[in-house]
mmCIF file of C-alpha atoms in Angstrom:
data_model
loop_
_atom_site.group_PDB
_atom_site.id
_atom_site.type_symbol
_atom_site.label_atom_id
_atom_site.label_comp_id
_atom_site.label_asym_id
_atom_site.label_seq_id
_atom_site.Cartn_x
_atom_site.Cartn_y
_atom_site.Cartn_z
ATOM 1 C CA UNK T 1 124.946 151.901 165.220
ATOM 2 C CA UNK T 2 126.026 148.274 165.017
ATOM 3 C CA UNK T 3 122.501 147.092 165.072
ATOM 4 C CA UNK T 4 121.677 149.200 161.920
ATOM 5 C CA UNK T 5 124.585 147.672 159.931
ATOM 6 C CA UNK T 6 123.467 144.181 160.540
ATOM 7 C CA UNK T 7 120.051 144.850 159.167
ATOM 8 C CA UNK T 8 121.438 145.949 155.767
ATOM 9 C CA UNK T 9 120.788 143.352 153.144
ATOM 10 C CA UNK T 10 122.956 142.294 150.254
ATOM 11 C CA UNK T 11 121.333 143.736 147.078
ATOM 12 C CA UNK T 12 119.755 141.019 144.881
ATOM 13 C CA UNK T 13 121.497 140.417 141.604
ATOM 14 C CA UNK T 14 119.288 141.645 138.805
ATOM 15 C CA UNK T 15 118.265 138.463 136.829
ATOM 16 C CA UNK T 16 116.068 140.142 134.349
ATOM 17 C CA UNK T 17 118.613 139.829 131.541
ATOM 18 C CA UNK T 18 118.854 136.105 132.098
ATOM 19 C CA UNK T 19 115.698 135.681 130.114
ATOM 20 C CA UNK T 20 117.253 137.640 127.213
ATOM 21 C CA UNK T 21 120.341 135.409 127.273
ATOM 22 C CA UNK T 22 118.390 132.214 127.263
ATOM 23 C CA UNK T 23 116.147 133.493 124.445
ATOM 24 C CA UNK T 24 119.282 134.236 122.429
ATOM 25 C CA UNK T 25 120.355 130.549 123.037
ATOM 26 C CA UNK T 26 117.012 129.292 122.078
ATOM 27 C CA UNK T 27 116.968 131.305 118.857
ATOM 28 C CA UNK T 28 120.240 129.907 118.086
ATOM 29 C CA UNK T 29 119.191 126.335 118.523
ATOM 30 C CA UNK T 30 116.033 126.932 116.616
ATOM 31 C CA UNK T 31 117.958 128.336 113.589
ATOM 32 C CA UNK T 32 120.741 125.586 113.538
ATOM 33 C CA UNK T 33 118.589 122.486 113.961
ATOM 34 C CA UNK T 34 116.421 120.456 111.781
ATOM 35 C CA UNK T 35 113.375 118.745 113.068
ATOM 36 C CA UNK T 36 112.280 116.671 110.150
ATOM 37 C CA UNK T 37 113.243 112.996 110.126
ATOM 38 C CA UNK T 38 114.903 111.881 107.031
ATOM 39 C CA UNK T 39 112.958 109.299 105.217
ATOM 40 C CA UNK T 40 113.795 107.220 102.163
ATOM 41 C CA UNK T 41 113.612 103.906 100.341
ATOM 42 C CA UNK T 42 116.236 101.702 101.791
ATOM 43 C CA UNK T 43 118.188 99.390 99.532
ATOM 44 C CA UNK T 44 121.222 97.157 99.691
ATOM 45 C CA UNK T 45 123.755 97.307 96.891
ATOM 46 C CA UNK T 46 125.284 94.028 95.648
ATOM 47 C CA UNK T 47 128.955 93.579 96.192
ATOM 48 C CA UNK T 48 131.091 94.253 93.060
ATOM 49 C CA UNK T 49 131.252 91.216 90.715
ATOM 50 C CA UNK T 50 134.742 90.183 89.526
ATOM 51 C CA UNK T 51 134.873 90.593 85.717
ATOM 52 C CA UNK T 52 135.806 86.830 85.084
ATOM 53 C CA UNK T 53 132.699 85.648 86.787
ATOM 54 C CA UNK T 54 129.847 84.503 84.571
ATOM 55 C CA UNK T 55 126.243 85.592 85.444
ATOM 56 C CA UNK T 56 124.251 82.838 87.036
ATOM 57 C CA UNK T 57 121.840 80.974 84.842
ATOM 58 C CA UNK T 58 118.335 81.877 85.719
ATOM 59 C CA UNK T 59 115.304 80.288 84.155
ATOM 60 C CA UNK T 60 113.267 82.522 81.961
ATOM 61 C CA UNK T 61 110.157 81.992 84.174
ATOM 62 C CA UNK T 62 111.947 83.247 87.298
ATOM 63 C CA UNK T 63 112.774 86.685 85.919
ATOM 64 C CA UNK T 64 110.443 89.703 85.592
ATOM 65 C CA UNK T 65 112.185 92.210 83.372
ATOM 66 C CA UNK T 66 111.399 95.791 84.023
ATOM 67 C CA UNK T 67 113.012 98.338 81.716
ATOM 68 C CA UNK T 68 112.738 102.123 82.045
ATOM 69 C CA UNK T 69 113.591 103.874 78.800
ATOM 70 C CA UNK T 70 115.346 107.237 78.621
ATOM 71 C CA UNK T 71 111.854 108.886 77.981
ATOM 72 C CA UNK T 72 110.631 107.343 81.336
ATOM 73 C CA UNK T 73 108.450 104.716 79.510
ATOM 74 C CA UNK T 74 108.275 101.300 81.116
ATOM 75 C CA UNK T 75 108.649 97.894 79.592
ATOM 76 C CA UNK T 76 107.576 94.887 81.633
ATOM 77 C CA UNK T 77 108.778 91.766 79.972
ATOM 78 C CA UNK T 78 109.383 93.741 76.753
ATOM 79 C CA UNK T 79 105.722 94.868 76.726
ATOM 80 C CA UNK T 80 104.843 98.521 77.058
ATOM 81 C CA UNK T 81 103.233 99.065 80.396
ATOM 82 C CA UNK T 82 102.226 101.806 82.949
ATOM 83 C CA UNK T 83 103.646 102.426 86.356
ATOM 84 C CA UNK T 84 100.158 101.659 87.872
ATOM 85 C CA UNK T 85 100.245 98.077 86.495
ATOM 86 C CA UNK T 86 103.588 97.391 87.902
ATOM 87 C CA UNK T 87 102.509 96.683 91.390
ATOM 88 C CA UNK T 88 99.901 94.085 90.549
ATOM 89 C CA UNK T 89 102.155 92.387 88.050
ATOM 90 C CA UNK T 90 105.026 92.282 90.523
ATOM 91 C CA UNK T 91 102.658 90.839 93.179
ATOM 92 C CA UNK T 92 101.393 88.127 90.860
ATOM 93 C CA UNK T 93 104.962 87.379 89.858
ATOM 94 C CA UNK T 94 106.317 87.099 93.316
ATOM 95 C CA UNK T 95 103.379 85.124 94.905
ATOM 96 C CA UNK T 96 102.363 82.985 91.978
ATOM 97 C CA UNK T 97 99.232 81.924 93.825
ATOM 98 C CA UNK T 98 97.973 79.334 91.340
ATOM 99 C CA UNK T 99 101.424 77.840 90.637
ATOM 100 C CA UNK T 100 101.274 78.650 87.031
ATOM 101 C CA UNK T 101 103.970 77.332 84.649
ATOM 102 C CA UNK T 102 105.049 80.666 83.410
ATOM 103 C CA UNK T 103 105.551 82.209 86.789
ATOM 104 C CA UNK T 104 108.389 81.659 89.166
ATOM 105 C CA UNK T 105 109.213 78.412 90.857
ATOM 106 C CA UNK T 106 109.304 78.172 94.621
ATOM 107 C CA UNK T 107 111.723 76.455 96.897
ATOM 108 C CA UNK T 108 111.173 75.164 100.383
ATOM 109 C CA UNK T 109 112.851 76.981 103.104
ATOM 110 C CA UNK T 110 112.837 76.419 106.852
ATOM 111 C CA UNK T 111 111.267 79.272 108.712
ATOM 112 C CA UNK T 112 110.552 78.157 112.260
ATOM 113 C CA UNK T 113 108.237 81.128 113.048
ATOM 114 C CA UNK T 114 105.949 80.130 110.146
ATOM 115 C CA UNK T 115 105.706 76.516 111.234
ATOM 116 C CA UNK T 116 108.653 74.878 109.674
ATOM 117 C CA UNK T 117 108.863 74.824 105.906
ATOM 118 C CA UNK T 118 107.550 77.630 103.810
ATOM 119 C CA UNK T 119 107.552 78.100 100.109
ATOM 120 C CA UNK T 120 109.706 81.135 99.024
ATOM 121 C CA UNK T 121 109.522 82.358 95.543
ATOM 122 C CA UNK T 122 112.591 82.126 93.435
ATOM 123 C CA UNK T 123 111.405 85.053 91.294
ATOM 124 C CA UNK T 124 113.797 87.963 90.605
ATOM 125 C CA UNK T 125 112.793 91.241 89.386
ATOM 126 C CA UNK T 126 115.428 92.511 86.969
ATOM 127 C CA UNK T 127 115.420 96.305 86.900
ATOM 128 C CA UNK T 128 117.186 98.074 84.133
ATOM 129 C CA UNK T 129 117.319 101.780 83.435
ATOM 130 C CA UNK T 130 118.838 104.047 80.883
ATOM 131 C CA UNK T 131 121.309 106.799 81.681
ATOM 132 C CA UNK T 132 118.656 109.246 80.656
ATOM 133 C CA UNK T 133 116.010 107.896 82.811
ATOM 134 C CA UNK T 134 114.862 110.457 85.317
ATOM 135 C CA UNK T 135 115.432 109.945 88.984
ATOM 136 C CA UNK T 136 111.796 110.728 89.787
ATOM 137 C CA UNK T 137 110.599 107.881 87.527
ATOM 138 C CA UNK T 138 113.261 105.517 88.970
ATOM 139 C CA UNK T 139 112.019 106.191 92.589
ATOM 140 C CA UNK T 140 108.393 105.656 91.324
ATOM 141 C CA UNK T 141 109.280 102.254 89.998
ATOM 142 C CA UNK T 142 111.199 101.387 93.136
ATOM 143 C CA UNK T 143 108.244 102.559 95.162
ATOM 144 C CA UNK T 144 105.816 100.438 93.312
ATOM 145 C CA UNK T 145 108.025 97.318 93.626
ATOM 146 C CA UNK T 146 108.357 97.903 97.363
ATOM 147 C CA UNK T 147 104.719 98.383 97.631
ATOM 148 C CA UNK T 148 104.261 94.990 95.991
ATOM 149 C CA UNK T 149 106.587 93.355 98.448
ATOM 150 C CA UNK T 150 105.162 95.141 101.462
ATOM 151 C CA UNK T 151 101.638 94.141 100.536
ATOM 152 C CA UNK T 152 102.628 90.507 100.081
ATOM 153 C CA UNK T 153 104.413 90.647 103.499
ATOM 154 C CA UNK T 154 101.316 92.283 105.050
ATOM 155 C CA UNK T 155 99.034 89.605 103.744
ATOM 156 C CA UNK T 156 101.333 86.831 105.033
ATOM 157 C CA UNK T 157 101.569 88.555 108.427
ATOM 158 C CA UNK T 158 97.818 88.907 108.741
ATOM 159 C CA UNK T 159 97.299 85.310 107.737
ATOM 160 C CA UNK T 160 99.964 83.903 110.041
ATOM 161 C CA UNK T 161 99.944 86.212 112.978
ATOM 162 C CA UNK T 162 96.680 88.074 112.734
ATOM 163 C CA UNK T 163 98.255 91.529 112.588
ATOM 164 C CA UNK T 164 99.560 93.826 109.884
ATOM 165 C CA UNK T 165 103.213 93.773 108.885
ATOM 166 C CA UNK T 166 103.677 97.353 109.957
ATOM 167 C CA UNK T 167 102.582 96.659 113.482
ATOM 168 C CA UNK T 168 104.728 93.470 113.924
ATOM 169 C CA UNK T 169 106.841 93.996 116.972
ATOM 170 C CA UNK T 170 108.247 90.497 117.555
ATOM 171 C CA UNK T 171 111.809 90.382 115.992
ATOM 172 C CA UNK T 172 111.479 86.733 115.212
ATOM 173 C CA UNK T 173 108.226 87.067 113.309
ATOM 174 C CA UNK T 174 109.538 90.222 111.523
ATOM 175 C CA UNK T 175 112.626 88.242 110.477
ATOM 176 C CA UNK T 176 110.404 85.293 109.339
ATOM 177 C CA UNK T 177 108.101 87.468 107.170
ATOM 178 C CA UNK T 178 111.139 89.290 105.635
ATOM 179 C CA UNK T 179 112.694 85.859 104.837
ATOM 180 C CA UNK T 180 109.523 84.474 103.395
ATOM 181 C CA UNK T 181 108.980 87.438 101.004
ATOM 182 C CA UNK T 182 112.400 88.826 100.132
ATOM 183 C CA UNK T 183 112.960 91.988 98.271
ATOM 184 C CA UNK T 184 114.528 90.329 95.232
ATOM 185 C CA UNK T 185 115.290 93.249 92.984
ATOM 186 C CA UNK T 186 118.424 92.906 90.778
ATOM 187 C CA UNK T 187 119.775 95.834 89.102
ATOM 188 C CA UNK T 188 121.598 95.301 85.863
ATOM 189 C CA UNK T 189 125.214 96.260 85.801
ATOM 190 C CA UNK T 190 125.385 99.591 83.920
ATOM 191 C CA UNK T 191 126.669 99.074 80.442
ATOM 192 C CA UNK T 192 129.719 100.885 79.122
ATOM 193 C CA UNK T 193 128.984 103.225 76.353
ATOM 194 C CA UNK T 194 131.710 103.742 73.807
ATOM 195 C CA UNK U 1 87.195 159.066 155.102
ATOM 196 C CA UNK U 2 90.699 157.904 156.008
ATOM 197 C CA UNK U 3 89.944 154.500 154.734
ATOM 198 C CA UNK U 4 89.406 155.562 151.215
ATOM 199 C CA UNK U 5 92.542 157.531 150.961
ATOM 200 C CA UNK U 6 94.542 154.480 152.104
ATOM 201 C CA UNK U 7 93.005 152.385 149.330
ATOM 202 C CA UNK U 8 93.906 154.680 146.547
ATOM 203 C CA UNK U 9 97.572 154.672 147.559
ATOM 204 C CA UNK U 10 97.911 150.853 147.175
ATOM 205 C CA UNK U 11 100.061 149.816 144.209
ATOM 206 C CA UNK U 12 99.469 146.875 141.945
ATOM 207 C CA UNK U 13 102.479 144.519 142.628
ATOM 208 C CA UNK U 14 104.858 143.941 139.650
ATOM 209 C CA UNK U 15 104.522 140.515 138.105
ATOM 210 C CA UNK U 16 107.536 138.416 138.904
ATOM 211 C CA UNK U 17 109.455 137.454 135.842
ATOM 212 C CA UNK U 18 112.144 135.499 137.654
ATOM 213 C CA UNK U 19 110.693 132.149 136.409
ATOM 214 C CA UNK U 20 111.000 133.210 132.763
ATOM 215 C CA UNK U 21 114.552 132.008 132.282
ATOM 216 C CA UNK U 22 113.573 128.667 133.725
ATOM 217 C CA UNK U 23 110.824 128.256 131.194
ATOM 218 C CA UNK U 24 113.125 129.249 128.304
ATOM 219 C CA UNK U 25 115.943 126.972 129.475
ATOM 220 C CA UNK U 26 113.442 124.127 129.531
ATOM 221 C CA UNK U 27 112.627 124.943 125.844
ATOM 222 C CA UNK U 28 116.270 125.092 125.036
ATOM 223 C CA UNK U 29 116.899 121.607 126.542
ATOM 224 C CA UNK U 30 113.918 120.284 124.642
ATOM 225 C CA UNK U 31 115.344 121.554 121.343
ATOM 226 C CA UNK U 32 118.833 120.450 122.124
ATOM 227 C CA UNK U 33 117.702 116.877 122.737
ATOM 228 C CA UNK U 34 115.155 116.405 120.017
ATOM 229 C CA UNK U 35 117.205 117.966 117.185
ATOM 230 C CA UNK U 36 120.528 117.437 115.446
ATOM 231 C CA UNK U 37 122.639 120.140 114.074
ATOM 232 C CA UNK U 38 122.245 121.049 110.474
ATOM 233 C CA UNK U 39 124.937 119.227 108.504
ATOM 234 C CA UNK U 40 125.922 121.551 105.821
ATOM 235 C CA UNK U 41 124.832 124.347 103.495
ATOM 236 C CA UNK U 42 123.165 122.949 100.366
ATOM 237 C CA UNK U 43 124.951 124.111 97.280
ATOM 238 C CA UNK U 44 122.691 122.079 95.032
ATOM 239 C CA UNK U 45 118.879 122.041 94.619
ATOM 240 C CA UNK U 46 117.632 118.820 96.101
ATOM 241 C CA UNK U 47 113.815 118.677 95.850
ATOM 242 C CA UNK U 48 113.626 114.926 96.564
ATOM 243 C CA UNK U 49 110.911 112.797 94.890
ATOM 244 C CA UNK U 50 108.010 111.515 96.940
ATOM 245 C CA UNK U 51 107.226 107.862 97.499
ATOM 246 C CA UNK U 52 104.666 105.970 99.562
ATOM 247 C CA UNK U 53 106.828 103.164 100.995
ATOM 248 C CA UNK U 54 109.448 105.257 102.703
ATOM 249 C CA UNK U 55 111.226 104.162 105.986
ATOM 250 C CA UNK U 56 112.647 106.272 108.564
ATOM 251 C CA UNK U 57 116.389 106.594 108.711
ATOM 252 C CA UNK U 58 117.329 105.524 112.248
ATOM 253 C CA UNK U 59 120.251 107.041 114.103
ATOM 254 C CA UNK U 60 120.960 110.200 112.195
ATOM 255 C CA UNK U 61 124.595 110.190 113.428
ATOM 256 C CA UNK U 62 125.271 107.066 111.285
ATOM 257 C CA UNK U 63 124.136 108.559 107.936
ATOM 258 C CA UNK U 64 126.439 110.210 105.402
ATOM 259 C CA UNK U 65 124.813 112.303 102.835
ATOM 260 C CA UNK U 66 125.514 112.646 99.133
ATOM 261 C CA UNK U 67 123.702 115.505 97.435
ATOM 262 C CA UNK U 68 123.070 115.459 93.810
ATOM 263 C CA UNK U 69 121.310 118.122 91.886
ATOM 264 C CA UNK U 70 121.474 121.189 89.707
ATOM 265 C CA UNK U 71 123.568 123.936 91.317
ATOM 266 C CA UNK U 72 121.693 126.619 93.242
ATOM 267 C CA UNK U 73 123.934 129.302 91.821
ATOM 268 C CA UNK U 74 122.566 129.819 88.373
ATOM 269 C CA UNK U 75 126.019 130.875 87.014
ATOM 270 C CA UNK U 76 127.188 127.344 87.393
ATOM 271 C CA UNK U 77 124.802 126.039 84.831
ATOM 272 C CA UNK U 78 122.073 123.531 85.205
ATOM 273 C CA UNK U 79 124.219 120.318 84.785
ATOM 274 C CA UNK U 80 123.704 118.077 87.902
ATOM 275 C CA UNK U 81 126.568 118.238 90.346
ATOM 276 C CA UNK U 82 127.517 116.156 93.295
ATOM 277 C CA UNK U 83 128.022 117.873 96.675
ATOM 278 C CA UNK U 84 129.885 116.123 99.570
ATOM 279 C CA UNK U 85 130.048 117.978 102.883
ATOM 280 C CA UNK U 86 130.407 121.643 101.931
ATOM 281 C CA UNK U 87 131.754 121.608 98.510
ATOM 282 C CA UNK U 88 131.184 120.393 95.012
ATOM 283 C CA UNK U 89 132.880 117.096 94.298
ATOM 284 C CA UNK U 90 133.480 114.695 91.371
ATOM 285 C CA UNK U 91 132.812 110.908 91.308
ATOM 286 C CA UNK U 92 136.430 110.170 92.210
ATOM 287 C CA UNK U 93 136.010 112.018 95.597
ATOM 288 C CA UNK U 94 133.352 109.543 96.761
ATOM 289 C CA UNK U 95 135.679 106.792 97.967
ATOM 290 C CA UNK U 96 137.723 109.181 100.036
ATOM 291 C CA UNK U 97 134.551 110.712 101.358
ATOM 292 C CA UNK U 98 133.223 107.378 102.390
ATOM 293 C CA UNK U 99 136.589 106.427 104.101
ATOM 294 C CA UNK U 100 136.551 109.723 105.934
ATOM 295 C CA UNK U 101 133.062 109.066 107.095
ATOM 296 C CA UNK U 102 134.053 105.534 108.354
ATOM 297 C CA UNK U 103 137.034 106.957 110.202
ATOM 298 C CA UNK U 104 134.967 109.408 112.071
ATOM 299 C CA UNK U 105 132.785 106.750 113.532
ATOM 300 C CA UNK U 106 133.404 104.145 116.255
ATOM 301 C CA UNK U 107 134.569 100.803 115.084
ATOM 302 C CA UNK U 108 131.407 99.137 116.398
ATOM 303 C CA UNK U 109 129.129 101.431 114.370
ATOM 304 C CA UNK U 110 130.898 101.315 111.036
ATOM 305 C CA UNK U 111 128.887 98.490 109.640
ATOM 306 C CA UNK U 112 125.663 100.377 110.290
ATOM 307 C CA UNK U 113 126.645 103.278 108.213
ATOM 308 C CA UNK U 114 124.112 104.229 105.758
ATOM 309 C CA UNK U 115 124.624 106.492 102.734
ATOM 310 C CA UNK U 116 121.629 108.590 102.011
ATOM 311 C CA UNK U 117 121.455 109.770 98.250
ATOM 312 C CA UNK U 118 119.640 113.071 98.335
ATOM 313 C CA UNK U 119 119.008 113.702 94.698
ATOM 314 C CA UNK U 120 116.879 116.084 92.855
ATOM 315 C CA UNK U 121 113.764 114.826 90.974
ATOM 316 C CA UNK U 122 115.229 116.078 87.794
ATOM 317 C CA UNK U 123 118.500 114.316 88.040
ATOM 318 C CA UNK U 124 119.221 111.749 85.306
ATOM 319 C CA UNK U 125 119.951 108.126 86.358
ATOM 320 C CA UNK U 126 123.357 108.153 84.698
ATOM 321 C CA UNK U 127 124.938 110.041 87.554
ATOM 322 C CA UNK U 128 123.163 108.112 90.118
ATOM 323 C CA UNK U 129 124.297 104.812 88.560
ATOM 324 C CA UNK U 130 127.981 106.206 88.629
ATOM 325 C CA UNK U 131 127.605 107.129 92.264
ATOM 326 C CA UNK U 132 126.199 103.737 93.108
ATOM 327 C CA UNK U 133 129.045 102.013 91.365
ATOM 328 C CA UNK U 134 131.636 104.064 93.312
ATOM 329 C CA UNK U 135 129.755 103.079 96.608
ATOM 330 C CA UNK U 136 129.767 99.403 95.715
ATOM 331 C CA UNK U 137 133.460 99.536 95.054
ATOM 332 C CA UNK U 138 134.259 100.814 98.503
ATOM 333 C CA UNK U 139 131.873 98.541 100.091
ATOM 334 C CA UNK U 140 129.255 101.102 101.274
ATOM 335 C CA UNK U 141 126.344 98.837 100.383
ATOM 336 C CA UNK U 142 123.621 100.263 102.666
ATOM 337 C CA UNK U 143 121.958 103.065 100.808
ATOM 338 C CA UNK U 144 118.746 104.985 101.093
ATOM 339 C CA UNK U 145 117.206 106.964 98.296
ATOM 340 C CA UNK U 146 115.937 109.970 100.136
ATOM 341 C CA UNK U 147 112.329 110.726 99.408
ATOM 342 C CA UNK U 148 109.384 112.438 101.019
ATOM 343 C CA UNK U 149 106.380 110.506 102.246
ATOM 344 C CA UNK U 150 103.462 110.632 99.987
ATOM 345 C CA UNK U 151 100.117 111.977 101.242
ATOM 346 C CA UNK U 152 97.740 109.332 99.840
#
């Protein structure tokens, strides 16, 4: 009698519902989460300007005026233009490869990773838009301007380090390229409409 | 003869499903680690514009979102509205929203806070300018214009 009792096993716990429970959890996480990485055009806003401060004097040749009208038309230096022309104009303006008189001046800046002194453009792109400008057009313009800067950075990076800007891993080199070709976009203070 | 009879009686063993939960749990952990919780229910339509020079927003936990677009509910009209967290807001709510976002982060992380402007394509720049002015005044200088990657 005693022998028989010892042989009796504890019944196994039925684990078949475990799968159902974990599927439920899985479904919950699938529903509540987002996979896609958020992407966007990064910008830095300027700190607010005290009303008493006068705008700095900038030479005519150092400014590229880009205006977007309320009908999404573009004026570059007061001439009607197309978005597709913007990138090339901005590139020429920011690099001034032949040191032309009507394009921006350059100043010498010490960038050790680029072998000491490097000529950084003084050019500033002045972006102005109307309250009625569509956001889509604004982003298009910002995108073209970023493209111009990124292409210049890429050219510099290939010339100096032999690899593209996107594949630069060295922080010092990355910083140097960014300093040599800054994103100098200045947005006009919105005007008060009365 | 006896041999054949014996063979017919043999049953096909049931497939063990005991490893099924393990597999599913593995999937759960994968999803838990690779994803973040959905922030809020969108009340406004935000079909963001596309651009080619987009950058990834690093560290999702350090991003606060401002949604701008026409309301999803057609009864509320087509005028662009601002959405902060889970409700409609006005321009004057933005400073408090930014302060609240800052307070909820660690002191060391605060200067890395980015504000992502998720605005619909059709939104006019007037409202975006106003939002940007508000952000400037409270010192939230790091912004990102949310846009999709172009396929060209």
